[in-house]
Every structure is written in C-alpha cells, then in structure tokens.
Amino acid sequence: MRRYSVFAVAREALRFHQGWARAWANPEPKKRYDVVIVGAGGHGLATAYYLGKNYGIRNVAIVEKGWLGGGNTGRNTTIIRSNYLQDPSAAIYEKARSLYEGLSQDLNYNVMFSPRGLLMLGQTEHEVRGYKRTVWANNLQGIETEWIDTARVQKLVPIMNTLGPRYPVLGALYQARGGTARHDAVAWGYARACSDMGMDILQNCEVTGVRSAAGQVQGIDTSRGPIDCGKLAIVVAGHSSVLAEMAGFRLPIESMALQALVSEPIKPCMDVVVMANTVHGYMSQSDKGEMVIGGGTDGFNNYTQRGSWQHVEETVRALIETFPMLSRLKMMRQWGGIVDMTGDRSPILSTTPLGNCFVNCGWGTGGFKAIPGSGWAMAELVAKGTPGPLAAEFGLNRFKEGRFIDESVAAGVAH
Amino acid sequence: MSTRLATGGRLIDRTKPLNFTFNGKRLRGFAGDTLASALLGANQMLLGRSFKYHRPRGLVGSGVEEPNALVGLGRSGRFEPDQRTTTTELFDGAETVSQNHWPTLDLDIGVVNNWAYRFLPAGFYYKTFMFPRFAWKHLFEPIVRRSAGLGRAPSLRDEDRYEQAYGFCDVLVAGGGVAGLAAALAAARKGARVIVLEQTAHWGGRAPVDGGTIDGQSPDDWIRNTLQTIEKMENVTLRRRCMAAGLYDHGYVLGYEQIADTTPGDGRPRHRLWRIRAARVVTATGALERPLAFAGNDVPGVMLASGLRDYLVNWAVSPGDRTVIVTNNDDAYRTALALHEAGLVVPAILDARASVTGALPDAARALGIRVLEGRGIAKVHGGKRVTGVSVCAQAGEGSVLEDIACDAVAMSGGWSPIVHLWSHCGGKLLWDAPRAMFRPDAARPPTGADGQPMAVAVGAANGVFALSAILAEAKDTAPAPAIPAPDDEAPMAPVWVMPQGAPDALRYKMWLDFQNDVKVSDVQLAAREGYASVEHTKRYTTLGMATDQGKLSNINGLAILSDALGQPIPATGTTTFRPPYTPISFGAIAGEARGEIFQPLRRTPMHEWHATHGAHWEPVGLWRRPYTYLRHGEGLHDSVRREVRNTRAAVGLLDASTLGKIVVKGPDAGKFLDMLYTNMMSTLPVGKCRYGLMCSENGFLSDDGVVVRLSEDSWLCHTTSGGADRIHGWMEDWLQCEWWDWKVHTVNLTEQFAQVAVVGPNARKLLEKLGGMDVSAAALPFMTFTEGVLAGIRARVFRISFSGELSYEIAVPASEGMAFWTACLQAGEDLGLMPYGTEALHIMRAEKGFIMIGDETDGTVIPQDLGLGWAISKKKADYLGKRAQERAHMANPDRWQLVGLETLDGSVLPDGVLALAAGVNGNGQKNTQGRVTSTYFSPTLNKGIAMGLVRHGPQRMGEVLDFPTEGGKVVQARICDPVFYDKDGEKQNV
Amino acid sequence: MLTLTCPCCGVAAEETELAPGGEAHLKRFGPGASDEDFETYMFARKNPKGVHFERWRHAYGCGKWFLAARCTATLEVFGTYPAQTTEPPADLIARIKTRRPDWEGCK
C-alpha cells in the first residue's frame, strides 16, 4: 500500500494526481473464506481489520449489500464518548475512544478524530444526580470525566442559553476527551487497510441465504453467487433481524428510524459537543461549519430510512431552547437511518444458536462511537469462538438470565 | 459592467425606489427586485468567496439553484447568515454583507488556498494532517474550521416569531407555473379541494420570460385569466411565497411560507410552517438549467443562460454589454434574442452541436448573431470578472481558435426536471437518454398509506417542456405518453466536458460545485481511487453537499463519474434527494414553542400562589413544583433546612396535587390490582390505605404509592408525580390488550383533585380548626381514609405519612384547591405553619428510610433489592413482573441491597458515589460493592445520612465501606439501618 | 408521518395522536413458564422487513389500543382492527395476500 502523507500529495500534485491507486480493491468473490463478515459498515470493517491485525486471520471477505459505509456509519452525528455508567458499556466505549485517538496513524488515513470535549447537560435535579453518579463510576473505570458547574458550561459554550426558563442548565457531565470524527473516513480508512491485508470487500453483494449443516454454518448465498465460510459474522445494524431470520434464529431487536439533520455551514461558533437529554437533542459543529443535530428514535418498526417529521420539530425546539441563535439558521438537509433497538438498549456481541455464526448488533443510536472497540472485541469473539472480557457481558444469554445492561439508568441515553 | 437598463423589467416598479446596503455601501433598487437583481443592477458582480479556495464568486442563477450569491442579512437579533440573494426580495433598509473572506471581499487572504489548488484536490485532508498525532486537534482542525464555514454565526436571541398551521386537501399542487395552475384548475373543476403552493412571489413560473403561446394567449394573459378563474373557486387555496419543502409518508407535505421577511418588526410571524395532508400531490416544480463544464466557468460573469435572461426580462438588469452564449441546446438562443432585443451585443453563440438548425437558431442568425457550430469554450479569461473567452472545437482538446472579448457568458447545458418532491418519499426516476435527464418514472411513484401512488409529476418537473403538451397533460393529470421536445426545438446534445478531450490542466479549472469548489478533476480522482459509488464520490469530493444541495452540480457530476467508470449514467444513479427542497429556517420548524411555552406547563391549582411566595422551581415532568420557598435573603440550603425543622417541630404544608390519582372500579377491579401490584389489594378493607409496589413485566420496580379502597368495587391508586400518565396507560394496556374480558374501568383523576399534605405534630390541630370532620386518632387511625367536609369544602382525607410525622393528605376538587390551601394557611397561622417544597419532602422521607422511585430505583432495581419483600405477596400465583423476578440473575443472593449509610465524620456522602471493593475486573476497572442512592444533610439529626445499595448489605450492619471521591479522597461510611428517625413510628402513629 | 384509522372511534388518526406499542399477538408467559418461553415473550421479536402486525394506542384521541397490519418497508397500511383478538381477522389476511403475493403469512 502506498502510504498517504503530505509528501505523497505534493509529489502527486505535480502530475495532476494521476498516480493514486485505488483505496480498496474491487475483487470477484472467491469460493471460500475462513471468515465471512456480512456488512461493510464501520463495525464489520473494523472486525475484519482486527481479525487480520490481532489474530492474523486474513482470508476474510466483507460482504456488503450496497456501498461500503453506506448504512449508519455514514448517517450518524459522529459523536464519540465513553462516559457510560455501567462497567461493560464503559469498557467497550472507552476501548473504542482510546483506539480512535490513534486511528488515523494506525490506518494511515486521517479520520479527523477531534477530541474537542463533550457535555451532557444536567437540566433537572434527577438528571444531575444521574450524571454525578456517572462521574464516580467513570473515575473507577479509568475514564476521565467530571461534573462542571453552569459557569464553566457557559464558558465552554458561549452560545448556550443556560438560564431556561423551563429547563435551566444546572451543570454538565464533561468528558474533555470526547468529541467527533469524520464518519465516512472511518469506514474508508478501515476498508483501505483491510484491502491492503488482502481481504476482499465485496460491494453490491446482497446476502440471500445462510447455509448450514448439523447446526454449523457452511456459507452464504449472495446476489454474486454462493460463498463458503468457516465462520460467519453478522454485522448489519438495522437489518440484523433479517439476517438472523436467514440464519434461523430470532433476536431481541426492533428496527427503528433515527433521524439527523444539518444546518447550512457557518463560521466556528461551538467548539464542543453538547447533548441535552432532558429536552432530547444534541448538537456539534462539523469542520465544514454545519451544525449537526440529532434526537431520539421514531418508536415504531421501520426499514425505510425515513423518519416522521414531528421528531425533527421536537429536536429543533429542544435545541433552540438550548441555543437561541439557532433560530436564525436554516435546516439544509435531514435524513434517517435504521437502528437496532435491543430489549435493554445495549449492544449484542454474541455467539448464536447456529455454530460458528456470530452477531454484532443492537448498538441502537450509539454505534459510531463504538466502532474500533466493537471491531476489536468482535474480532476476538470470532477468532477464539468465545468472547473476551470486552464482549463477555454483551451475550444474548443475558436476556434469558435477566442480566441487563441498562444505560437509561442515569438519565443517560444511548447515543 | 452590470447595469440597470433604462426601460423594461416586468417585475419592478420604478416609481418605488428602495435603499439598501452591501458591505456598508449604500445602493438603490426598486420594489419587485430581489437582492440579487438589485445588487447586479448596481454593478455588484463580485458577491462572495467560495468555500475551499476562496475564489471570487458572482451570481450564477436567478433562483433557488444559486450556490454563490449568499450574504449575511440584517443586524443584531435579526441577523442571518447564508441568505440566498436570488430568492430574497429587496426591502427598504436591507443591510447585507458578503461572506467567507478576510479581511475584505476584494482582498481575501484565504485565496492562498486557490494558488495551492494542485496540492488541495478532493480528499487531500484524508491523506495528510496525521502527524504529529495532536496536531489535528490543535493545529490543523482549527485552520480548516476557520477557513471553512460560510456566514458569521448569529449570536443573539431571534427577535422574530414564527407560527405553524395545518392544511388538508384532496390535491396539493407544488408549483404555480403553467403546469401547476393548469393541473390545479383541472382538479378543482372536478370538485377536489386544492391547495397550490408557489415558492416565489409570482405566478406563472418561467413562461412569461420564455415566451410562446398558451391556448392562443400570451403567457401573461393566460396566467392572469387562469388565476381569475381559480380565485373564484371556493375549493382552491392559492399560496405564494410558500415552498413545498418536503413530501413525507402518507401524503404529508411541509409548506414553508415566508410572510414578513421584507417587513422586519411589523409584528407578523416571519415564517409559517404548513403541515398539510394531501390525498394526492402534483409536483409541478419545473426544471433547472445545468451549467457547462469548461475551464473558468466559475469566473464572475459566467451565468446560466436562463438566469441571465431572467435578470434582463424580469428586472431590466444587464449583466454585461457583450455576452457570449455557450450551449448544447436551443433554449439558450432565447437569451441571445432577449439580449439583442435589449440592445445589447452577443458577439457569438458557441453551440457544441455539430450542426444547428431550427426556428430559434434561425431567428438568431436572422438578427446577424454569429452562430458557431461545434464550438465550445477552451478557457474563460478574467479574475474577478469575465474579460473574454477562448473558443475551441468541442470535439478537440482545447486548442484556441479565436479569442472573443466579452464581459459576460451565458451557458446552458440542458435542463433537469426538479424531482426532489417526487423522490423524497421513495418515487423512482428513469434516465431519459436523448435529453440527458432523470425524470420521474410514473410506473414507480411514491406510494401512500393505501399503497397507491400519492404523487404525480407534471410539466417540466415531468420532463414535459412544450406549453401545448403541458396543457394536454394537465387535463387528466396523467403523464404524457410520448414526450415531445419543447415547441419547435431541435434536440440537445449531452455535453459533460468542454471540450470533450480537455487535458488535466483544463479539467482542474472546470467547476461542478461552485460553492464547495468541486471540479471535474476531483470527481475523476474519486473514481480513480475507487470511490465509485455515487455516494462515495459525493462524500469524498463534497460534490452537491453545499447549501444548494447539488441543484446545479449533481447531474453533471454523476455524468463525469459514469464516464470515468465507463458505465452508463443510470448504472451510477443519483444520490438520495432529502428534504427540505431548499433550506428552511429553524425558527419555523420550532414554531411558537419556545421560552415559557417551549413545552406545555402543567399547573396545580396553587401554582400561582407558589410563584408569588418565593418558590424555587424544580421541573417534574411537565409540572413545576416548588423545590423550596425562599424567604428574603435566604440561601437554598437554609430554606430547605428551615422547612424540615419547622415541619418536624410544628406543621408544614405541601402541595401534593401532582401525585397521580387513578380510580380503578368494577367487579374485577380487585383481581386486576392484584395482578398490577406485587402485594394483595383485593383484600384491602373499605376505608383503608395500603402502600403498594408496581413492577414492569421485566421485573423491575416501576412505581409505588398508596392505594385506598374507596368502596366495595372501587380503589384509588396514588402514583408518583411523574408516573400518573404512564401508569394509567399501563393499566389500560393490560385491560384492553390482555384481560379484555375483565370488568374494570379506570379513570385518571390526577388533575380533577388538588391534594394538600398537612404534616407535623400540629397537623391534627390544624384540621380541627378547619372544622367539619372528626380527625381524631380514634375516628381516623393511621392508614385509613374518610370522606366529608373540611373548611366547608368536600374533601377526602387520607391518614398517610411520607415524612414519619402525624400527617394527613387531603384531596379536594381542583376548583377548590386554592380555597382550601388558603384556609389551611389561615388556620395554621398560630400553629407555626410553613409551606415546604420537594427537597424537604425528600429529606424527611430519607430520614425515615422510605424509598423514592427514581432515587432508590433506576430501572435496574427489583423490590427484593430494597427490603420490600414484605410488600410482595407470597400467596399470589401471578403478578406483573413475578415470572421475571424468578430468573437467575434476579434471584441471585449477590445482588446489591438497600441499607443506610452514615459517614464516620458526619459529612454528607456525595450523590451516587460508589463503594470500592478489592481488585479490578477483566477490563481493568476497579471493582465496586455498592453505591449511594440518596444522600442528604439531615437537619433533624444534624449530620449526613444516606441510603445505598450494597452487596449483601443487610447482613453487614456496622461494616465500614470506602467511597472514593474527588481527587482520590476516600470517605468512609458505616452500614446501618436505613431508618434514621423514629424507628418505631411513634410520631406518625399518634 | 403515518396515518392509521382507529377501529374504535373511526378517526383517521395521524401519528402525533398515536403511541406505538410494538409487536402484536404476543402470548404472555407468567410464573411456571420456562426461561426460554419467557425470554421469547419478553424479547424475541419478528421485526420483519415487510408485513408487520403491531400495537398502537390512540393515546391523544379515544385512548384505546388497537392493532395494525403495516409494511415496514413501504409503510403501506393493510388495515387496523381491535386489540381484543388473538389473531388478525381473515379478511385482513386475504387483503395482505392480494397486496403481497409472496408474503409467507403469520409465522
């Protein structure tokens, strides 16, 4: 792989950039792979990457129905944080966040990780208590977060209205090392690295069936022909139930639309990510200058990647209440993605009733921030056949045992 | 020079001059101008700077497609960035500033990016800025952010207001051009309720500028006559300045109406957002002209041929004295004719087609205009303004055949139907190869609730351009079978790069996206690097991601991409069309819901009294409850402590009206409540109260409250303040969906009653003073209730206590709540009565070891964790949550359980702090063995008290736990009984 | 932005009047049921991309729960019916089969 650098760009500039190679290959499917990963989104590609990097498993195909990175990886609001309350969540999200810190260098692809700081506003006494509890938990989990008062919030975000009238800001849970990254670049960077390791990324390749014998997975049928595999990893947020159905089991998941929107670009006016969960809205400013805005899910089963308008109104109202200047900006574009909502709103990284078939799903509204950690833990699960400590608590068996990982506890939300 | 012509201008009123400013310069326009036409008429061609290279930018178009001419408009609380001048009507006193430059528009330092253009191709930032690791955040990103963005951020609260409205119709017509008006008339004549939305201030669309005849009339006449007919029809609503912004599922259309943009401060709402349900949507949204890709096509003075024609005809503005036309179709000849008619010079028409015949070219030739066939532009000369063009053969590689001096270029690459609305909700497109356009595929329309088509496209939006065909189509609003070319026009020839064999050096100067600086070379680079999906290319190059959302660039871009990939255009497909069609104000999206009425405010009958008596509010759901009643000069803590001490010593008054009150009645009500609560409610005697717990079906404690048996067949269930609606819904869910044969009726009476808690040693005396009822210990023992009259008001009196004191809760009709509250205040005057708020309530319940939903519970806690086993019936075969609580993890004896905690030094434990255990877990996180759920300073005991959940807690009384707090400090606390005050209940049982 | 007709009050209600309630026709398992059955009842969801039977409450209308058959891929509504039933009515099944010939039926 030709390394990317400022020198390479300068060299290419002299010949009108004619010399750049493909970022990833576009191969024909082979008959068999050691591991087939369904879903070339961030999680699928990261799983492949760490399979190769950490376990030397490189005879891998990543099969994608559409274009790589085209699902929720390319539709989210790019927030990265690890200020979770429960130990298992905090562990995997912090793993992800710490991998994000060095990801550009690791992948030789600038994913623009921007640890610009993240605030979760406390706007009721109850929420304040929940966030303070999170800070104590984070301290013991090795995650740097703190509770800051209203004056510091105001200083970090001058455009915020902290005075209410309905929900004055009482302080905030602050993770200085949280932030954002360029979502497409994460998928592209992993794809380039996987391709470079000799893995096959098969785009426009829709899975139509999962073949098994004696309770063990044998391969998949696709729109580009049958492919055999030793192990199968299903990493298809939004469509997890559809793939599980093909593999012969059912998941504790419902697919729902989650919407996001952006304003027209403006000059820098907000340097941190702000989440206001009492009023249901969150916002950051992209490097291009757009205000990137998201809210909650729509609430009914939906595969259309379109949401209902009233949720956009609710989110915008919440954010105008928090940032009055927003009223004079304009919404440039809105869109939707389909997210997996599990029974406890926490993800699933698990073995399945089908032998050598594994699932990674259920990230709900918060999958982007988890990508490197999720891939890391999933690679271990696929390589070893049993979960390591990062994935151990996220197995499917928790729903039978009543051992939930509930993050809504601390008035927090999963995004 | 661009200038205002001495005559003409069908939209301006020269008798009404308007003053405005641009970058502080005083300029003048006329009523009927847009900001764009006024600026152009005042010779202001340079209007802004591009996003990436900070290149000079002037007007390209005349409408919604404009990517360049964006300004900051207004001042202070009415300042707004990124206003599109082409769609902003001029008004007197308008203040505008140009954007994205430093220090000035003419001299912009950012233009260094332009000189380094070869080092900054698409996606260069993905390949660079990686070392050293911290540099992205601290060095590169701040530079990128400052250089990017467009307008300045507003900083003040919006001074304007906005409103929202609903509309319903059988047919919604989006677009008030000829096609839209004809379709509206046809539908209205069939009796349909019709709404027509037109985004501009004018009816008729392009027809008056483009000319032709409609039903034998001139466009202006036809439009006037048609409008007169329509306006008389009661079943039609016409709305100008109202854009159909989006089509959503089941026929939901968003209309964005601009009302007071040109009259700031006149008191009317600035914008109105219409939410319209339409049985059928007719998209008559017209078409947009495409630019041509030739070197230097972004130099100010290069404009769309149709846009240039608009300025000339509508506003009598000449963009230049000498205008070269470059085209691949006949329509641009209309611009040549219009220029000639205005007395301006057209040095040449460069037509990329090899041979040109037909009425329009012939008309141009007849006027003596040079028509050069098979020719294109090799290069545009000029920096901040066009000075000339070099002509080349379209078939060649750009060798210059001649130079033509000019100060404007009008380009036309053909037309693209506006398919946004059609596509928003899943309508599909087909590629019309001869005319090089995507148009709606009538066989695959967006479908509605019934699965049937919910939209139909007409007119130019359907690829139908000929006026005669548009009228025929409108008659039955069915898509025209064969699509004729516009009247008397020769076929266009697709041209994606000019000249077709242009070398790299030229392709690096051919703009596709003028705002985001995406060029032909960028798209080709993306294809070369494997970003082959149209979505990859868009995201990699930022093509079509600017404020115009690719209105001018998308089709050209994907044609270049298809060519680079060697595949036909339909195989490449388009990116997804998303609402809104053009950006709409967040103000309109939020509507009137802001400030105090951001959300509905629920008020108890005593709300106003609280507000005028020092209430420090706490939001509880949509209610606001007094946290405490501050007295003059008092701090929050002092106020709360005063209230606690006074209540325990004398008597306190609490507004408990927010408490949920649900009546459950019927022959099966007892059976139902036995399923709902963990304990037995069917055996509760009439007149008695019992504390009850409710769990989710997943086993977790979800609500609690006192249940009262009002009569043989009716129970009153108190819920938490936040839980009333949820619990009522929960009851109805089970009654309607699972046990629908049970005879039970529920009513949520929360707002029908005001409820007042009279709490403290003097509580009985107070009630006795109110008079009307025997409230003695004998007549009304603890955990009983009675009905009667108190202070002359019908009342239900419950002898219950959440504080451990002698306590009554009195429910009176909501309308009498304030009267009763006042009566209590008067009766309590010499009994030491003070009202108290929620914080005192919380402290007193904690002193008594009572749990609080939301503190001791958080959705992960089961009643068994809280020592509430006594409230779980062992006799019942079933209740909601029972099976769940039998699962392995819930029956695990290692679960954390409720205890009291007292610090060794008497300090107050921090909220939510965790108790450390030995070692770390598999992920290196420190192990824990418990946590604080409630913690307060107890004014009664004068020390910190807390409750918490601790592993095996109840068996570890007296053990000391370590709670690490800020800065590594450890607070030690001893496990104790959670009941800190009056363990034997002597106070409440008097 | 859905519209569903409430079979109880007959109002063509818009989504803002309605509260979604997830998959319909779940069979409740209580004490005595196996862990597997209870887990299935609580969590395992069909979540089909296609025909879905689901619960809605006309929360800001008549307050009644009802059931709907809806396509999750196109949002087409095949019909709504009262909640007091254990399976979809036969005429609704027939209608769905007309609209979706390859539908495999209630599984």
Coordinates of N, CA and C in Angstrom, one line a residue, chain B residues 67 86 91 231 263 398 554 628 631 711 718 894:
Chain B
P67 N -25.8 29.0 -6.0 CA -24.8 28.5 -5.0 C -23.9 29.6 -4.4
T86 N -30.9 35.5 -4.5 CA -31.7 35.4 -5.6 C -33.2 35.1 -5.2
F91 N -36.0 44.9 0.3 CA -36.9 45.7 1.0 C -36.1 47.0 1.5
E231 N -59.3 31.9 -8.6 CA -59.6 32.7 -7.4 C -61.1 32.7 -7.1
T263 N -40.6 42.8 5.8 CA -41.1 43.8 6.7 C -40.7 43.5 8.2
G398 N -8.9 21.5 -26.9 CA -8.9 22.8 -26.4 C -8.0 23.8 -27.0
N554 N -25.2 18.1 -9.5 CA -25.4 16.7 -9.3 C -25.3 15.9 -10.6
T628 N -38.3 24.6 47.1 CA -38.4 25.2 48.4 C -39.0 26.6 48.3
R631 N -37.2 32.5 51.5 CA -37.5 33.8 52.1 C -36.4 34.8 51.8
S711 N -64.6 2.1 48.0 CA -65.8 1.4 48.3 C -65.6 -0.1 47.9
H718 N -52.8 5.9 44.1 CA -51.8 7.0 44.0 C -50.6 6.6 43.3
D894 N -26.3 -12.4 45.5 CA -25.3 -11.4 45.5 C -25.7 -10.0 45.0

